[in-house]
Amino acid sequence: MGLPATSRSRQGHGGEGRGGLLRLDPRTLLGLLVASTLLSFLGLPLWLEATLVLVLALLQAACGHAALAVRSVVTYVVVVATLDLVLARLGIVFVSAFTYSLSLARSVFLCGMCCALIVAECSVHRAAAALRALHAPEPLIIPFSTTLRYFPTLVRDAGHIRDAMALRDIPLLERLEAFVVPLMVCATNTADDLSRAAVCRGIEDPSRVTDTEGLRMCMADWAALASAALAVAVVRSGVLL
Amino acid sequence: MSARIPANGDANAGAASTTPSTDLGLKGRDLITIGIFTALYFALTMIPMFVSGIHPMVWAFFPAMAAILGSVPFMLLCSRVRKPFAILIMGSVMCLITLTGSFTPLIVGLFVGGALLAELARYLTHYERYLGNAVAFAFFSLGWLGSPLPIWLFHDAFAAHIAQAGMPAEYVAQLASVSDPIWMAACIGATVACACLGSLLTRALFRKHFERAGLV
């Protein structure tokens, strides 16, 4: 049910028009995310961790997200410098929670970089098409896509509620209730609005969903996946540790 | 578990999307509602996760704190989607989200297992009774136990792992103080107790706000 190549090229492609050297398939990006998750369980030495961060930053830049790559590297340098140079020399108890948070951020930094690349590179529609291509069941794809799409709305709604609360003198004990109740009302209304829109757009149509993304794995995708698998295998074997 | 119910040709399907459908198959509108309330559940339960770094003891009781905050979106979802497999899908989406964050496979197993038990509890109460939904929530809340559970199940390997991952030495030492299995029992008990408390508080919120607003 895919569209012809000429039509495909006009469809909303996640990173179209950004001038990147590479255009990776979302399935490849998901594979990289899995590999980075596995690597984060293995406990990497600093030099290897820094190398992998640089490789991922180069990949981000090659995909046309140079600003994201620079931000990732700078953030990593700040996190490592704060942990290893500043906090390591302060034996103060109250910084332990901060140290813990930074250590956690550092341990999942590679995953975060992959997630950032996925968000920058593909729309939710494209991610859903990738899950569909991976034969994920439809009852899972729709809620998962809705969940991902709802997070920015949730942040915006929470900001509006916080602003409204700041205008009123609400006692401390009532603040949680004053925050949660409007958030739930907003969510319920959003669910109703989205449902109406989705029903009108044919979400309950039993026919197979048309593939408007035209996802295709190319040489670069296979090379990226093979490199990620090789990195996990080598690190797991302990040769580099 | 089919989500794609054949279109019945109802021209008013869009207008009727806010009223709960009576058949037991999940429709597109139900799946969207599940997605939105899963996002809310995840976001609210992440609040105690952020403060769990203060001390391993706080981390051990993170699932209990999450059970109080997460009860509102869970019970609201249960009241709006009174159909089989809604909670199983919610648990599966939670697994997909947590898999991206270097969480342990224990969370995945516990969320799926908890969701299956929750489905059973809802099935036995015909998806109507609040008590059934409360029991379902107690089961579902066990999912986050996968976060602190390695403290007790794989203590030595886990302590070595987090030390290697860069956790401060004093934090690793404090971890030993909660590694007694009695704390695991306390953690599970507190999670179930807080899930019950959360259900009661949510019941009060339903009566005070949501029933008046016509949301449930």
Short mmCIF file of N, CA and C in Angstrom, two decimals, chain B residues 63-168:
data_model
loop_
_atom_site.label_atom_id
_atom_site.label_comp_id
_atom_site.label_asym_id
_atom_site.label_seq_id
_atom_site.Cartn_x
_atom_site.Cartn_y
_atom_site.Cartn_z
N PRO B 63 8.33 3.12 44.97
CA PRO B 63 7.08 2.57 44.42
C PRO B 63 5.86 2.93 45.27
N ALA B 64 6.06 3.03 46.60
CA ALA B 64 4.94 3.38 47.47
C ALA B 64 4.49 4.82 47.21
N MET B 65 5.48 5.73 47.07
CA MET B 65 5.14 7.13 46.79
C MET B 65 4.48 7.25 45.41
N ALA B 66 5.00 6.47 44.46
CA ALA B 66 4.43 6.51 43.10
C ALA B 66 2.99 6.00 43.11
N ALA B 67 2.70 5.05 44.02
CA ALA B 67 1.34 4.48 44.08
C ALA B 67 0.32 5.53 44.50
N ILE B 68 0.74 6.45 45.35
CA ILE B 68 -0.21 7.49 45.78
C ILE B 68 -0.49 8.45 44.62
N LEU B 69 0.57 8.92 43.97
CA LEU B 69 0.39 9.90 42.90
C LEU B 69 -0.23 9.28 41.65
N GLY B 70 0.13 8.03 41.37
CA GLY B 70 -0.34 7.41 40.12
C GLY B 70 -1.77 6.92 40.17
N SER B 71 -2.37 6.95 41.37
CA SER B 71 -3.71 6.38 41.48
C SER B 71 -4.75 7.20 40.71
N VAL B 72 -4.56 8.52 40.65
CA VAL B 72 -5.60 9.36 40.02
C VAL B 72 -5.74 9.04 38.52
N PRO B 73 -4.65 9.10 37.71
CA PRO B 73 -4.85 8.76 36.30
C PRO B 73 -5.27 7.32 36.07
N PHE B 74 -4.78 6.40 36.93
CA PHE B 74 -5.14 5.00 36.75
C PHE B 74 -6.64 4.79 36.96
N MET B 75 -7.17 5.31 38.07
CA MET B 75 -8.59 5.09 38.37
C MET B 75 -9.48 5.82 37.38
N LEU B 76 -9.01 6.98 36.92
CA LEU B 76 -9.79 7.71 35.91
C LEU B 76 -9.85 6.92 34.60
N LEU B 77 -8.71 6.31 34.25
CA LEU B 77 -8.69 5.46 33.04
C LEU B 77 -9.64 4.28 33.21
N CYS B 78 -9.58 3.65 34.39
CA CYS B 78 -10.45 2.49 34.65
C CYS B 78 -11.93 2.87 34.54
N SER B 79 -12.25 4.08 35.00
CA SER B 79 -13.66 4.47 34.96
C SER B 79 -14.10 4.87 33.55
N ARG B 80 -13.16 5.28 32.71
CA ARG B 80 -13.53 5.71 31.36
C ARG B 80 -13.44 4.60 30.33
N VAL B 81 -12.57 3.62 30.56
CA VAL B 81 -12.46 2.50 29.62
C VAL B 81 -12.77 1.22 30.39
N ARG B 82 -14.02 0.85 30.39
CA ARG B 82 -14.45 -0.35 31.16
C ARG B 82 -14.48 -1.55 30.23
N LYS B 83 -13.29 -1.89 29.74
CA LYS B 83 -13.17 -2.97 28.76
C LYS B 83 -11.92 -3.80 29.06
N PRO B 84 -11.90 -5.04 28.57
CA PRO B 84 -10.71 -5.87 28.81
C PRO B 84 -9.48 -5.31 28.09
N PHE B 85 -8.34 -5.61 28.64
CA PHE B 85 -7.01 -5.35 28.07
C PHE B 85 -6.55 -3.88 28.13
N ALA B 86 -7.37 -2.98 28.66
CA ALA B 86 -6.95 -1.58 28.75
C ALA B 86 -5.70 -1.47 29.63
N ILE B 87 -5.71 -2.17 30.76
CA ILE B 87 -4.58 -2.06 31.70
C ILE B 87 -3.36 -2.82 31.17
N LEU B 88 -3.62 -3.91 30.46
CA LEU B 88 -2.50 -4.65 29.87
C LEU B 88 -1.78 -3.79 28.84
N ILE B 89 -2.54 -3.04 28.06
CA ILE B 89 -1.92 -2.14 27.07
C ILE B 89 -1.17 -1.02 27.80
N MET B 90 -1.77 -0.50 28.87
CA MET B 90 -1.10 0.54 29.66
C MET B 90 0.24 0.02 30.18
N GLY B 91 0.22 -1.20 30.70
CA GLY B 91 1.46 -1.80 31.21
C GLY B 91 2.49 -2.00 30.11
N SER B 92 2.02 -2.41 28.93
CA SER B 92 2.94 -2.63 27.80
C SER B 92 3.58 -1.32 27.34
N VAL B 93 2.77 -0.25 27.32
CA VAL B 93 3.32 1.06 26.91
C VAL B 93 4.34 1.54 27.96
N MET B 94 4.02 1.29 29.23
CA MET B 94 4.98 1.65 30.29
C MET B 94 6.30 0.90 30.08
N CYS B 95 6.20 -0.36 29.68
CA CYS B 95 7.41 -1.15 29.41
C CYS B 95 8.21 -0.53 28.27
N LEU B 96 7.51 -0.14 27.20
CA LEU B 96 8.20 0.45 26.05
C LEU B 96 8.91 1.75 26.45
N ILE B 97 8.26 2.55 27.30
CA ILE B 97 8.87 3.82 27.71
C ILE B 97 10.08 3.55 28.60
N THR B 98 9.92 2.64 29.57
CA THR B 98 11.01 2.41 30.53
C THR B 98 12.20 1.70 29.88
N LEU B 99 11.92 0.95 28.79
CA LEU B 99 13.03 0.26 28.11
C LEU B 99 14.04 1.26 27.54
N THR B 100 13.58 2.48 27.25
CA THR B 100 14.48 3.46 26.65
C THR B 100 15.34 4.15 27.70
N GLY B 101 15.14 3.87 28.96
CA GLY B 101 15.85 4.62 29.99
C GLY B 101 16.83 3.80 30.80
N SER B 102 17.30 2.70 30.25
CA SER B 102 18.28 1.88 30.93
C SER B 102 17.75 1.32 32.25
N PHE B 103 16.44 1.06 32.28
CA PHE B 103 15.87 0.47 33.48
C PHE B 103 16.07 -1.04 33.44
N THR B 104 15.85 -1.68 34.55
CA THR B 104 16.11 -3.12 34.60
C THR B 104 14.98 -3.90 33.95
N PRO B 105 15.29 -5.08 33.40
CA PRO B 105 14.24 -5.94 32.82
C PRO B 105 13.21 -6.36 33.87
N LEU B 106 13.59 -6.24 35.15
CA LEU B 106 12.64 -6.58 36.22
C LEU B 106 11.39 -5.72 36.13
N ILE B 107 11.57 -4.45 35.79
CA ILE B 107 10.43 -3.54 35.70
C ILE B 107 9.47 -4.03 34.62
N VAL B 108 10.05 -4.45 33.49
CA VAL B 108 9.22 -4.92 32.38
C VAL B 108 8.39 -6.13 32.82
N GLY B 109 9.07 -7.10 33.45
CA GLY B 109 8.38 -8.30 33.89
C GLY B 109 7.30 -8.00 34.91
N LEU B 110 7.62 -7.12 35.87
CA LEU B 110 6.65 -6.81 36.92
C LEU B 110 5.47 -6.01 36.39
N PHE B 111 5.73 -5.10 35.44
CA PHE B 111 4.62 -4.32 34.88
C PHE B 111 3.67 -5.23 34.10
N VAL B 112 4.23 -6.15 33.30
CA VAL B 112 3.37 -7.05 32.53
C VAL B 112 2.63 -8.00 33.47
N GLY B 113 3.35 -8.57 34.44
CA GLY B 113 2.71 -9.48 35.41
C GLY B 113 1.65 -8.76 36.22
N GLY B 114 1.98 -7.56 36.71
CA GLY B 114 1.02 -6.77 37.49
C GLY B 114 -0.20 -6.41 36.66
N ALA B 115 0.03 -6.07 35.39
CA ALA B 115 -1.09 -5.69 34.51
C ALA B 115 -2.00 -6.89 34.25
N LEU B 116 -1.40 -8.08 34.12
CA LEU B 116 -2.23 -9.28 33.90
C LEU B 116 -3.11 -9.57 35.12
N LEU B 117 -2.50 -9.43 36.32
CA LEU B 117 -3.29 -9.64 37.54
C LEU B 117 -4.37 -8.57 37.67
N ALA B 118 -4.02 -7.34 37.28
CA ALA B 118 -5.00 -6.25 37.33
C ALA B 118 -6.17 -6.55 36.39
N GLU B 119 -5.85 -7.08 35.20
CA GLU B 119 -6.92 -7.45 34.26
C GLU B 119 -7.83 -8.50 34.87
N LEU B 120 -7.22 -9.46 35.56
CA LEU B 120 -8.01 -10.52 36.19
C LEU B 120 -8.95 -9.92 37.25
N ALA B 121 -8.40 -9.00 38.06
CA ALA B 121 -9.22 -8.38 39.11
C ALA B 121 -10.38 -7.59 38.50
N ARG B 122 -10.11 -6.91 37.40
CA ARG B 122 -11.18 -6.13 36.75
C ARG B 122 -12.21 -7.06 36.11
N TYR B 123 -11.72 -8.15 35.53
CA TYR B 123 -12.64 -9.11 34.89
C TYR B 123 -13.60 -9.69 35.93
N LEU B 124 -13.04 -10.05 37.10
CA LEU B 124 -13.87 -10.68 38.13
C LEU B 124 -14.90 -9.72 38.70
N THR B 125 -14.63 -8.42 38.60
CA THR B 125 -15.61 -7.43 39.10
C THR B 125 -16.36 -6.77 37.95
N HIS B 126 -16.27 -7.37 36.77
CA HIS B 126 -17.03 -6.94 35.58
C HIS B 126 -16.75 -5.49 35.16
N TYR B 127 -15.57 -5.00 35.49
CA TYR B 127 -15.11 -3.66 35.06
C TYR B 127 -15.98 -2.53 35.61
N GLU B 128 -16.81 -2.80 36.59
CA GLU B 128 -17.75 -1.79 37.07
C GLU B 128 -17.43 -1.31 38.47
N ARG B 129 -16.97 -2.22 39.33
CA ARG B 129 -16.86 -1.87 40.75
C ARG B 129 -15.56 -1.15 41.05
N TYR B 130 -15.65 -0.13 41.87
CA TYR B 130 -14.47 0.64 42.24
C TYR B 130 -13.49 -0.23 43.02
N LEU B 131 -14.03 -1.15 43.82
CA LEU B 131 -13.16 -2.04 44.60
C LEU B 131 -12.28 -2.88 43.66
N GLY B 132 -12.87 -3.37 42.60
CA GLY B 132 -12.10 -4.15 41.63
C GLY B 132 -10.99 -3.33 41.00
N ASN B 133 -11.31 -2.07 40.69
CA ASN B 133 -10.29 -1.19 40.11
C ASN B 133 -9.18 -0.89 41.13
N ALA B 134 -9.58 -0.79 42.42
CA ALA B 134 -8.59 -0.52 43.47
C ALA B 134 -7.64 -1.71 43.63
N VAL B 135 -8.20 -2.92 43.58
CA VAL B 135 -7.35 -4.12 43.66
C VAL B 135 -6.44 -4.18 42.43
N ALA B 136 -7.02 -3.86 41.27
CA ALA B 136 -6.23 -3.85 40.03
C ALA B 136 -5.07 -2.85 40.15
N PHE B 137 -5.34 -1.71 40.75
CA PHE B 137 -4.28 -0.71 40.90
C PHE B 137 -3.18 -1.19 41.84
N ALA B 138 -3.59 -1.92 42.91
CA ALA B 138 -2.58 -2.46 43.83
C ALA B 138 -1.64 -3.41 43.08
N PHE B 139 -2.19 -4.24 42.21
CA PHE B 139 -1.35 -5.14 41.41
C PHE B 139 -0.47 -4.35 40.44
N PHE B 140 -1.09 -3.38 39.78
CA PHE B 140 -0.34 -2.62 38.77
C PHE B 140 0.80 -1.82 39.41
N SER B 141 0.57 -1.35 40.64
CA SER B 141 1.60 -0.55 41.33
C SER B 141 2.86 -1.35 41.61
N LEU B 142 2.73 -2.68 41.62
CA LEU B 142 3.91 -3.51 41.88
C LEU B 142 4.93 -3.39 40.75
N GLY B 143 4.51 -2.84 39.61
CA GLY B 143 5.42 -2.71 38.47
C GLY B 143 6.67 -1.91 38.78
N TRP B 144 6.50 -0.79 39.51
CA TRP B 144 7.66 0.05 39.82
C TRP B 144 8.60 -0.59 40.85
N LEU B 145 8.14 -1.70 41.48
CA LEU B 145 9.03 -2.40 42.42
C LEU B 145 10.30 -2.88 41.72
N GLY B 146 10.21 -3.04 40.39
CA GLY B 146 11.38 -3.47 39.63
C GLY B 146 12.54 -2.51 39.71
N SER B 147 12.25 -1.25 40.09
CA SER B 147 13.35 -0.28 40.21
C SER B 147 14.25 -0.57 41.42
N PRO B 148 13.68 -0.67 42.65
CA PRO B 148 14.58 -0.94 43.79
C PRO B 148 14.84 -2.42 44.05
N LEU B 149 14.08 -3.31 43.42
CA LEU B 149 14.19 -4.74 43.74
C LEU B 149 15.61 -5.31 43.58
N PRO B 150 16.42 -4.84 42.61
CA PRO B 150 17.79 -5.38 42.51
C PRO B 150 18.62 -5.17 43.78
N ILE B 151 18.22 -4.19 44.63
CA ILE B 151 18.95 -3.98 45.90
C ILE B 151 18.98 -5.28 46.69
N TRP B 152 17.86 -6.01 46.66
CA TRP B 152 17.76 -7.23 47.48
C TRP B 152 18.04 -8.49 46.67
N LEU B 153 17.61 -8.50 45.41
CA LEU B 153 17.74 -9.74 44.63
C LEU B 153 19.17 -9.98 44.17
N PHE B 154 19.85 -8.92 43.75
CA PHE B 154 21.23 -9.08 43.25
C PHE B 154 22.13 -8.08 43.96
N HIS B 155 22.13 -8.09 45.30
CA HIS B 155 22.74 -6.98 46.01
C HIS B 155 24.20 -6.74 45.65
N ASP B 156 25.03 -7.80 45.71
CA ASP B 156 26.47 -7.61 45.50
C ASP B 156 26.77 -7.14 44.08
N ALA B 157 26.16 -7.84 43.11
CA ALA B 157 26.39 -7.47 41.71
C ALA B 157 25.87 -6.07 41.44
N PHE B 158 24.72 -5.75 42.07
CA PHE B 158 24.12 -4.45 41.83
C PHE B 158 24.96 -3.33 42.43
N ALA B 159 25.46 -3.55 43.66
CA ALA B 159 26.31 -2.54 44.31
C ALA B 159 27.58 -2.31 43.49
N ALA B 160 28.15 -3.41 42.97
CA ALA B 160 29.35 -3.28 42.15
C ALA B 160 29.04 -2.51 40.87
N HIS B 161 27.85 -2.79 40.30
CA HIS B 161 27.48 -2.13 39.04
C HIS B 161 27.32 -0.62 39.23
N ILE B 162 26.58 -0.22 40.28
CA ILE B 162 26.34 1.22 40.43
C ILE B 162 27.62 1.94 40.86
N ALA B 163 28.50 1.23 41.58
CA ALA B 163 29.79 1.85 41.92
C ALA B 163 30.61 2.06 40.64
N GLN B 164 30.56 1.06 39.76
CA GLN B 164 31.28 1.16 38.49
C GLN B 164 30.67 2.24 37.61
N ALA B 165 29.34 2.41 37.73
CA ALA B 165 28.66 3.42 36.92
C ALA B 165 28.92 4.84 37.42
N GLY B 166 29.61 4.97 38.56
CA GLY B 166 30.01 6.29 39.02
C GLY B 166 29.25 6.80 40.23
N MET B 167 28.45 5.95 40.87
CA MET B 167 27.72 6.40 42.06
C MET B 167 28.71 6.67 43.19
N PRO B 168 28.42 7.70 44.01
CA PRO B 168 29.33 8.02 45.10
C PRO B 168 29.49 6.86 46.08
#
